[in-house]
Amino acid sequence: MTLFWIGAVLISAIVALPFIFVASRRSAASGVSQLELNRHVFEQRQLEIKQQFERGEITEDEFQQLNLELQTNLLDDTEQMTSNANGNGAVWPMWGLFGLGVIAAVIMYVLMGNQNKVEQWQQSLEQMPALAERLMQPGDNPLSNEELELFALALRTNLNEKGDDAMGWLLFGRIQLSFGRLNEATEAFVNALHLQPDNKAANLSYAKALAMSGEPAKINYAKSIYQRLLATSPSDLDVLSEQAFTLFEAGERSAAFAAWQRMLEIIPADSPRHKQIAQTLTMLKSQQHGMNPHAQPAAEPVSEQAAVAAETTDEATDLVIDVTVSAEQGIDIPADSFLVVYARAVQGPPMPMAVKRMPMPSLPLTLQLTSADAMMENYALGAVEPFEVVARVVKGANVATADALFEAVGSQLHKQDLPTQVNLTLQGQ
C-alpha cells in the first residue's frame, strides 16, 4: 500500500508539472487593477486636454482629435485586457485535464502494479489439485517454497468461500507458521478452534504459534493449553513431546525438562525413543549447569523422529489396520486409475489420518495402514474417533479432489479396536 501511494504521487507530480508551469505565469493583481489604472490615466489626460483647449493652447478641431485618440487608446487597452483574461481562463480546462490525468495515472498504476498478483492468484487456483497431491505425498518431488506459497494462496481463497473447514484452516496456519508469519498462523488456528474446540492438532499448533512469539503473556497462555490437554490425557505423548520442544525453543527450559521427564516415565525403558530422550535430557542439563564444559553446543534438542521411526513399542504395533481390497464381479476398472486407501474421521475433518495411494494394482490386495502413513504431524491414525477405512478408485491420486469411480467404506472403528482386519469390496458409484 505504501508503494502504491508513492507511485501515485510521483506519477501525479510528473503530470502536474506543465500545468503548474502555466499557472505560475499568471500574474496576481496587487493594489489597483490595470483597468482601473488605465481609466485613471484617461481621465487625467482628458482633463489636461480640456484645460489646454480652455486656455487657447489648442484649437477645437485639435481638441476633438486628441479626445478621440484618447478614447480609442482606452478602448484598445480594455479589449486587450479582456482577451488576456480569457486566455488565462483557458488554464482552468487544463486543470481539468490534469485531474483526468491523475485519475488515469492511478488506474494504470493499480492495474499494472497488481497484474502480477492477479496472474499468480489465477495460477494458484489452476495448480491447486496438483500441488495438493504433491503435498500429501511429496516423494522425490516435494513442494518448493514458491509452490507452497501458491498452494497457500489457493487454499486461502477456498477458505474465504467455505470457511467451515477446520482442517483447511489448520493446514493454512501450519504453512504460514513454516514461513514465520505468526499473526497469520495464529489467526488461522483460532478459526480452526472456533469450528473444533477440542481438536488436539489445532490446539497444539496454536500453542506453538503463541510460544514462538516470545511474549511472556502468550507463552503463559500456551502453557495453559498444554495443561488443559494433559488434564484430560495425562499420558498423551504427542502433547508432552510438543510441549517439551516448543517450550524449550521459547526458553522455558524447566517446563520443557519436566515434560521430557514425564515422557521417560511413560515410555518403556527398552524403547529407542526412551534412550534418545534420556540422552538429550542429560546433555542439556549438563550444559545448563556447566557440568560438561567440553560438550558440543546444542541450540535445540535432537529430534525424536529418528528414534520414532525405529520404535517398536506396543502403541506403534497396535495402531495397525490390515486392509484387504477386492472388487465385485462385473465392474470395469480403468488401467490408468489409482487405488487410494485411507482412514478418515466419521464425523469431523475430511483430511485422511493415514493414506496410501498407488497405480491401480491387481485385486484382491492386502496392505497395512499405520501411524507412519499420516499426512500431517499430530493427525495420525486414531487422532479422531470414531474413524473408518475407505478404499477408492480414482482418476487422480489426490484423495481430496479426485472423483471416485468405485468406492468401499468400512465400519466405524476406535483406537482400542486396533490392530484389526478390514475387508473392503469396491462397488460402482
PDB file of N, CA and C in Angstrom, residues 164-168 196 343-353 384:
ATOM      1  N   ASP A 164     -15.842 -23.101   6.785  1.00  0.00           N
ATOM      2  CA  ASP A 164     -16.176 -24.059   7.844  1.00  0.00           C
ATOM      3  C   ASP A 164     -15.298 -25.302   7.796  1.00  0.00           C
ATOM      4  N   ASP A 165     -14.130 -25.193   7.196  1.00  0.00           N
ATOM      5  CA  ASP A 165     -13.205 -26.322   7.073  1.00  0.00           C
ATOM      6  C   ASP A 165     -12.099 -26.176   8.114  1.00  0.00           C
ATOM      7  N   ALA A 166     -12.266 -26.844   9.241  1.00  0.00           N
ATOM      8  CA  ALA A 166     -11.294 -26.713  10.329  1.00  0.00           C
ATOM      9  C   ALA A 166      -9.915 -27.214   9.917  1.00  0.00           C
ATOM     10  N   MET A 167      -9.871 -28.343   9.211  1.00  0.00           N
ATOM     11  CA  MET A 167      -8.580 -28.880   8.802  1.00  0.00           C
ATOM     12  C   MET A 167      -7.920 -27.999   7.751  1.00  0.00           C
ATOM     13  N   GLY A 168      -8.735 -27.335   6.935  1.00  0.00           N
ATOM     14  CA  GLY A 168      -8.178 -26.383   5.975  1.00  0.00           C
ATOM     15  C   GLY A 168      -7.511 -25.216   6.675  1.00  0.00           C
ATOM     16  N   GLN A 196     -13.706 -26.431  15.756  1.00  0.00           N
ATOM     17  CA  GLN A 196     -13.471 -27.675  16.501  1.00  0.00           C
ATOM     18  C   GLN A 196     -12.633 -27.372  17.744  1.00  0.00           C
ATOM     19  N   ALA A 343      -7.767 -43.757   6.065  1.00  0.00           N
ATOM     20  CA  ALA A 343      -8.624 -43.699   7.246  1.00  0.00           C
ATOM     21  C   ALA A 343      -9.040 -42.254   7.463  1.00  0.00           C
ATOM     22  N   ARG A 344     -10.312 -42.049   7.765  1.00  0.00           N
ATOM     23  CA  ARG A 344     -10.828 -40.693   7.971  1.00  0.00           C
ATOM     24  C   ARG A 344     -11.796 -40.691   9.146  1.00  0.00           C
ATOM     25  N   ALA A 345     -12.007 -39.510   9.696  1.00  0.00           N
ATOM     26  CA  ALA A 345     -12.962 -39.373  10.793  1.00  0.00           C
ATOM     27  C   ALA A 345     -14.381 -39.559  10.261  1.00  0.00           C
ATOM     28  N   VAL A 346     -15.219 -40.234  11.032  1.00  0.00           N
ATOM     29  CA  VAL A 346     -16.615 -40.423  10.623  1.00  0.00           C
ATOM     30  C   VAL A 346     -17.347 -39.093  10.643  1.00  0.00           C
ATOM     31  N   GLN A 347     -17.154 -38.344  11.700  1.00  0.00           N
ATOM     32  CA  GLN A 347     -17.737 -37.007  11.794  1.00  0.00           C
ATOM     33  C   GLN A 347     -16.623 -36.051  12.179  1.00  0.00           C
ATOM     34  N   GLY A 348     -16.148 -35.293  11.235  1.00  0.00           N
ATOM     35  CA  GLY A 348     -15.044 -34.388  11.522  1.00  0.00           C
ATOM     36  C   GLY A 348     -14.297 -34.014  10.264  1.00  0.00           C
ATOM     37  N   PRO A 349     -13.014 -33.778  10.392  1.00  0.00           N
ATOM     38  CA  PRO A 349     -12.224 -33.297   9.261  1.00  0.00           C
ATOM     39  C   PRO A 349     -12.224 -34.301   8.107  1.00  0.00           C
ATOM     40  N   PRO A 350     -12.337 -33.817   6.872  1.00  0.00           N
ATOM     41  CA  PRO A 350     -12.294 -34.732   5.728  1.00  0.00           C
ATOM     42  C   PRO A 350     -10.887 -35.214   5.403  1.00  0.00           C
ATOM     43  N   MET A 351      -9.871 -34.556   5.940  1.00  0.00           N
ATOM     44  CA  MET A 351      -8.497 -34.933   5.613  1.00  0.00           C
ATOM     45  C   MET A 351      -8.164 -36.302   6.203  1.00  0.00           C
ATOM     46  N   PRO A 352      -7.526 -37.181   5.420  1.00  0.00           N
ATOM     47  CA  PRO A 352      -7.186 -38.518   5.917  1.00  0.00           C
ATOM     48  C   PRO A 352      -6.190 -38.468   7.071  1.00  0.00           C
ATOM     49  N   MET A 353      -6.357 -39.398   8.013  1.00  0.00           N
ATOM     50  CA  MET A 353      -5.395 -39.538   9.101  1.00  0.00           C
ATOM     51  C   MET A 353      -4.222 -40.413   8.688  1.00  0.00           C
ATOM     52  N   VAL A 384      -8.713 -38.854  15.686  1.00  0.00           N
ATOM     53  CA  VAL A 384     -10.124 -38.511  15.878  1.00  0.00           C
ATOM     54  C   VAL A 384     -10.923 -39.810  15.866  1.00  0.00           C
TER      55      VAL A 384
END
